[in-house]
XYZ file of C-alpha atoms in Angstrom:
405
model
C 43.062 91.031 -51.177
C 44.680 87.718 -50.269
C 48.472 87.896 -50.215
C 49.144 84.184 -49.803
C 48.365 81.670 -52.539
C 48.034 77.973 -51.852
C 46.921 74.754 -53.510
C 44.860 72.010 -51.853
C 44.693 68.602 -53.517
C 41.908 66.118 -52.913
C 41.140 62.593 -54.054
C 38.600 59.914 -53.287
C 37.659 59.288 -49.647
C 34.914 57.426 -47.824
C 31.688 59.443 -47.978
C 33.703 62.464 -49.269
C 34.693 63.360 -45.693
C 38.199 64.524 -46.595
C 36.897 66.583 -49.526
C 34.417 68.267 -47.187
C 37.105 69.018 -44.610
C 39.375 70.410 -47.329
C 36.633 72.759 -48.516
C 35.998 73.927 -44.938
C 39.723 74.475 -44.409
C 40.041 76.428 -47.656
C 37.090 78.670 -46.823
C 38.394 79.373 -43.318
C 41.867 80.130 -44.692
C 40.416 83.121 -46.548
C 40.108 84.896 -43.181
C 43.895 84.569 -42.837
C 44.493 86.187 -46.209
C 45.117 82.835 -47.887
C 43.610 82.145 -51.301
C 43.307 78.372 -51.782
C 42.758 76.663 -55.123
C 41.238 73.218 -54.571
C 42.030 70.642 -57.266
C 40.430 67.191 -57.397
C 43.029 64.817 -58.822
C 40.285 62.388 -59.857
C 38.842 64.887 -62.354
C 39.964 64.576 -65.978
C 41.030 68.216 -66.161
C 43.036 68.139 -62.891
C 46.405 68.159 -64.662
C 45.442 71.193 -66.736
C 44.136 73.015 -63.659
C 47.313 72.270 -61.719
C 49.574 73.469 -64.544
C 47.536 76.642 -64.954
C 47.668 77.303 -61.222
C 51.441 76.810 -61.058
C 52.047 78.953 -64.148
C 50.088 81.843 -62.625
C 52.651 82.204 -59.844
C 54.487 80.175 -57.245
C 52.121 79.204 -54.376
C 53.356 79.613 -50.809
C 52.486 75.987 -50.031
C 50.429 72.996 -51.069
C 48.225 70.946 -48.739
C 46.401 67.630 -48.747
C 45.082 64.941 -46.463
C 46.647 61.471 -46.400
C 49.568 62.345 -48.659
C 47.318 62.746 -51.708
C 49.386 64.321 -54.490
C 52.596 64.475 -52.459
C 54.275 61.984 -54.772
C 53.523 63.734 -58.086
C 56.568 63.562 -60.297
C 58.065 65.395 -63.243
C 61.175 64.588 -65.256
C 63.376 66.324 -62.690
C 61.931 64.267 -59.816
C 59.320 65.111 -57.211
C 57.207 68.005 -58.464
C 57.135 69.964 -55.209
C 60.806 69.509 -54.434
C 61.727 70.499 -57.998
C 59.691 73.701 -57.688
C 60.837 74.276 -54.093
C 57.224 74.433 -52.866
C 56.423 73.255 -49.331
C 53.917 70.384 -49.402
C 52.198 69.742 -46.067
C 49.947 66.742 -45.571
C 47.916 65.681 -42.555
C 48.267 61.908 -42.235
C 45.324 60.415 -40.353
C 46.091 56.709 -40.866
C 48.925 54.413 -39.926
C 51.638 54.171 -42.633
C 51.220 50.409 -42.976
C 47.808 50.807 -44.659
C 48.963 52.671 -47.757
C 52.762 52.901 -47.543
C 53.052 54.573 -50.956
C 51.276 57.663 -49.592
C 54.110 58.077 -47.067
C 56.937 57.190 -49.462
C 57.604 60.474 -51.275
C 60.887 62.056 -50.210
C 62.147 65.605 -50.461
C 63.329 68.580 -48.413
C 60.072 70.484 -48.971
C 57.759 67.623 -47.932
C 56.174 67.673 -44.468
C 54.257 64.785 -42.887
C 51.950 65.939 -40.080
C 50.685 62.842 -38.289
C 47.453 62.759 -36.303
C 49.029 60.385 -33.772
C 52.475 59.803 -32.341
C 51.822 56.108 -33.045
C 51.871 56.859 -36.766
C 54.857 59.239 -36.690
C 56.859 56.726 -34.674
C 56.167 53.996 -37.234
C 57.100 56.320 -40.116
C 60.412 57.227 -38.490
C 61.464 53.962 -36.862
C 60.151 51.347 -39.287
C 59.833 53.111 -42.625
C 63.015 55.101 -42.087
C 61.182 58.316 -42.901
C 63.414 61.011 -44.375
C 60.963 63.916 -44.449
C 60.263 66.403 -41.697
C 57.528 64.875 -39.546
C 55.520 66.158 -36.615
C 52.304 65.469 -34.723
C 49.223 67.659 -34.665
C 46.416 66.573 -32.355
C 43.743 67.178 -34.944
C 41.014 69.666 -35.680
C 37.331 69.495 -36.389
C 35.006 72.233 -37.677
C 32.305 73.536 -35.318
C 28.755 72.278 -35.782
C 26.592 75.232 -36.920
C 23.458 73.346 -35.787
C 24.659 72.579 -32.253
C 22.311 75.100 -30.651
C 19.358 74.395 -32.907
C 17.727 71.670 -30.780
C 18.080 71.598 -26.975
C 19.512 68.321 -25.702
C 16.263 67.302 -23.995
C 14.291 67.764 -27.225
C 16.552 65.689 -29.467
C 14.835 62.701 -31.059
C 17.797 60.296 -31.214
C 19.100 59.021 -27.883
C 21.954 56.667 -28.784
C 23.663 56.988 -32.176
C 26.506 54.946 -33.656
C 28.058 56.112 -36.935
C 30.237 53.299 -38.173
C 30.468 50.929 -41.126
C 31.299 47.404 -40.063
C 33.651 44.809 -41.450
C 33.140 41.099 -40.811
C 36.083 40.090 -38.645
C 35.604 36.420 -39.529
C 35.925 37.158 -43.248
C 39.144 39.041 -42.497
C 40.451 36.100 -40.527
C 39.552 33.702 -43.340
C 41.853 35.668 -45.662
C 44.818 34.890 -43.441
C 45.097 31.541 -45.237
C 47.110 33.404 -47.885
C 49.867 33.927 -45.320
C 52.490 31.237 -44.683
C 52.112 29.493 -41.321
C 55.008 31.400 -39.744
C 53.554 34.806 -40.562
C 50.052 33.709 -39.601
C 51.309 32.738 -36.140
C 52.732 36.248 -35.737
C 49.423 37.816 -36.751
C 47.360 35.584 -34.482
C 49.651 36.238 -31.525
C 49.581 40.001 -32.076
C 45.770 40.058 -32.354
C 45.462 38.146 -29.082
C 47.793 40.591 -27.335
C 46.007 43.677 -28.685
C 42.528 42.389 -27.823
C 43.597 41.543 -24.287
C 43.908 45.268 -23.562
C 46.227 47.240 -25.831
C 49.164 48.873 -24.046
C 51.504 49.363 -27.019
C 51.163 50.542 -30.593
C 50.193 47.978 -33.221
C 53.682 48.237 -34.710
C 55.304 47.479 -31.353
C 52.924 44.590 -30.697
C 53.623 42.996 -34.079
C 57.379 43.394 -33.678
C 57.117 41.756 -30.244
C 55.118 38.919 -31.797
C 57.820 38.328 -34.403
C 60.266 38.004 -31.510
C 57.895 35.779 -29.529
C 57.787 33.464 -32.537
C 61.610 33.524 -32.698
C 61.697 35.606 -35.865
C 63.003 38.976 -36.975
C 61.701 40.620 -40.145
C 65.085 42.231 -40.948
C 65.000 44.135 -44.237
C 61.744 42.421 -45.205
C 59.630 45.354 -44.098
C 56.892 44.355 -46.528
C 56.169 41.363 -44.283
C 55.954 43.663 -41.282
C 53.649 46.084 -43.108
C 51.348 43.246 -44.209
C 51.257 41.824 -40.688
C 50.533 45.206 -39.080
C 47.749 45.912 -41.555
C 46.141 42.513 -40.972
C 46.313 42.878 -37.189
C 45.039 46.461 -37.170
C 42.126 45.673 -39.507
C 41.047 42.650 -37.496
C 41.279 44.323 -34.088
C 39.341 47.344 -35.343
C 36.608 45.106 -36.758
C 36.259 43.106 -33.539
C 36.073 46.222 -31.371
C 33.633 47.963 -33.701
C 31.296 44.977 -33.508
C 31.619 44.809 -29.733
C 30.362 48.379 -29.537
C 27.640 47.645 -32.076
C 26.293 44.827 -29.877
C 26.017 47.265 -26.985
C 24.220 49.824 -29.160
C 21.825 47.115 -30.344
C 21.188 46.046 -26.767
C 20.154 49.608 -25.934
C 17.991 49.991 -29.036
C 20.147 52.684 -30.598
C 20.379 54.100 -34.118
C 23.125 52.775 -36.397
C 24.341 54.712 -39.445
C 26.627 52.709 -41.716
C 26.572 49.354 -43.494
C 26.663 46.143 -41.429
C 25.717 43.489 -44.017
C 27.049 40.581 -41.960
C 24.987 41.375 -38.853
C 21.704 39.606 -38.109
C 19.257 42.448 -37.544
C 16.291 40.276 -36.589
C 14.930 40.536 -33.039
C 16.648 43.813 -32.210
C 15.099 47.133 -31.317
C 18.052 48.962 -32.847
C 17.406 50.780 -36.118
C 19.870 50.439 -39.003
C 19.756 53.453 -41.327
C 22.547 52.609 -43.762
C 25.283 54.992 -44.899
C 25.034 58.719 -44.334
C 26.861 61.294 -46.503
C 29.373 63.586 -44.829
C 27.305 66.711 -45.449
C 24.481 65.240 -43.330
C 26.595 64.532 -40.248
C 26.185 67.952 -38.596
C 22.412 67.575 -38.739
C 22.554 64.026 -37.397
C 24.856 64.936 -34.527
C 22.673 67.927 -33.603
C 19.727 65.527 -33.193
C 21.704 63.070 -31.042
C 21.928 62.884 -27.271
C 24.713 60.278 -27.087
C 27.255 59.499 -29.804
C 28.989 56.156 -29.461
C 32.520 55.719 -30.726
C 35.334 53.211 -31.103
C 38.939 54.371 -31.251
C 41.285 53.196 -33.989
C 44.037 50.930 -32.684
C 46.027 53.853 -31.304
C 47.310 54.739 -27.871
C 47.986 58.438 -28.614
C 44.995 59.809 -30.471
C 41.688 61.547 -29.726
C 39.293 60.334 -32.415
C 37.471 63.021 -34.374
C 34.038 61.506 -33.670
C 34.534 62.189 -29.971
C 35.328 65.808 -30.815
C 32.304 65.957 -33.124
C 30.090 64.899 -30.203
C 31.527 67.598 -27.943
C 31.071 70.209 -30.671
C 27.455 69.096 -31.128
C 26.592 69.471 -27.432
C 26.076 65.728 -27.133
C 27.544 63.122 -24.828
C 30.263 60.837 -26.122
C 30.717 57.254 -24.956
C 33.888 55.729 -26.354
C 36.540 53.254 -25.454
C 39.393 55.089 -23.825
C 42.984 54.750 -22.728
C 45.390 56.744 -20.570
C 46.119 59.300 -23.300
C 42.502 59.875 -24.325
C 41.161 59.940 -20.778
C 43.794 62.449 -19.698
C 43.314 64.618 -22.798
C 39.543 64.811 -22.229
C 39.419 64.926 -18.442
C 38.032 68.467 -18.589
C 34.953 67.366 -20.566
C 32.208 65.988 -18.279
C 30.188 64.804 -21.278
C 32.931 62.376 -22.344
C 32.473 58.900 -20.889
C 35.102 56.195 -21.258
C 34.624 52.419 -21.362
C 37.078 49.514 -21.635
C 36.362 47.953 -25.009
C 38.521 44.869 -24.339
C 37.131 44.211 -20.850
C 34.512 41.573 -19.937
C 32.929 44.392 -17.923
C 32.219 46.470 -21.069
C 28.435 45.997 -20.874
C 28.316 46.911 -17.190
C 30.476 50.015 -17.702
C 28.343 51.174 -20.592
C 25.110 50.586 -18.669
C 26.405 52.732 -15.825
C 27.165 55.610 -18.205
C 23.836 55.363 -20.017
C 21.972 55.349 -16.690
C 24.035 58.290 -15.470
C 23.268 60.286 -18.623
C 19.574 59.509 -18.410
C 19.559 60.612 -14.790
C 21.249 63.876 -15.742
C 18.611 64.302 -18.430
C 15.839 64.006 -15.894
C 17.375 66.758 -13.752
C 17.554 70.507 -14.176
C 17.481 71.238 -17.908
C 19.290 74.571 -17.765
C 22.223 73.179 -15.773
C 22.747 70.310 -18.207
C 22.436 72.566 -21.237
C 24.932 74.990 -19.712
C 27.425 72.176 -19.093
C 27.112 70.916 -22.668
C 27.528 74.432 -24.048
C 30.674 75.041 -21.989
C 32.139 71.778 -23.271
C 31.296 72.813 -26.815
C 33.004 76.188 -26.429
C 36.075 74.543 -24.946
C 36.233 72.005 -27.786
C 35.827 74.755 -30.398
C 38.875 76.470 -28.935
C 40.974 73.349 -28.365
C 40.279 71.631 -31.699
C 39.984 74.773 -33.784
C 40.459 74.791 -37.546
C 42.445 77.982 -36.983
C 45.044 76.064 -34.982
C 45.707 73.798 -37.925
C 45.940 76.698 -40.363
C 48.511 78.160 -37.979
C 50.386 74.837 -38.028
C 50.492 74.875 -41.829
C 51.822 78.440 -41.871
C 54.469 77.510 -39.273
C 55.734 74.639 -41.409
C 55.716 76.769 -44.563
C 57.783 79.339 -42.648
C 60.236 76.629 -41.600
C 60.642 75.654 -45.234
C 61.314 79.297 -46.102
C 63.876 79.525 -43.294
C 65.645 76.449 -44.627
C 65.848 77.995 -48.109
C 67.385 81.118 -46.590
C 69.934 79.208 -44.500
C 72.411 78.105 -47.169
C 75.318 78.705 -44.807
C 74.101 75.842 -42.628
C 73.772 73.329 -45.469
C 75.177 69.958 -44.458
C 76.994 68.127 -47.240
C 78.219 64.564 -46.818
């Protein structure tokens, strides 16, 4: 019988990916003796379910992705702080996208950021008051990885990404005063010339380059960072799309602004999260574009490794060093004029490997998969949650060390 009770909160997410990951996490937690009640805050009866769950006994912790539910309040203040329940949330996006999800404060609240870029922004710019840490991420194994040998897979080059028209984003900058628009334009130019700093650092530098300082007007900084990040992501995503189209690949995701005439690439539209394992297990090469981070291994790269596929993605010093032990990870320079040449070299190299000894290639891909399953294990993250819950318990039992101003 499970001895640990927990609550997991979910809300709306693109293609239900976060809901799916929460369900996988909850099911795996059962092996650790943790009984997880999953509550969808978008359901009409969510409040009743939450009250019933809390009345049946104090849970050891609560969990969510992206800060969902962390800010729930009661008359006494934050719900979780009032009940002295640790709330742990894995934050996979930069705080400047939805600042309110990072705004809840309390001694039992724990922000676990997927990138040091994000944690740094939370601490330095948002003045974060909660315990914060970085966890490199996890991804569930693909149960279909062994189903189809790599040589027999029917999809050679696959790109799973929904596109945003960068020009439409740029057109919206007219709402910004000229001074702020100059900051945004300068920061975008710097980032797209080969990003060496976080988006937050680049935007702050651009304020200075335009002889301005945002001071206490952090809203202006948040708006500028969001605009820069969105635009740079869109430009890079389309750069990779053009390469996929040039190679006649398969694109899953909406790209309504792209002219699809005279291309051998096939556009399949959106794909639900529950179909991704099957898609990846049919793919030989998964293409990827990183978010605008310098300290983050994107989950789609990990998904490729777990599916015994090759991954071609833009890289940086952190990513390349983190994945140097995976021969099926290939890095390109997304901001370089040599992008097409670099990608062609990798595609040719992969095709050459595919024409060689089948057993050797399959063995290499399997070893990479096993390594990725260990390194990016769901179990590691469950262990991280339990560690943080234990730290909260230690704090409650350490009244003699309480610091009072």
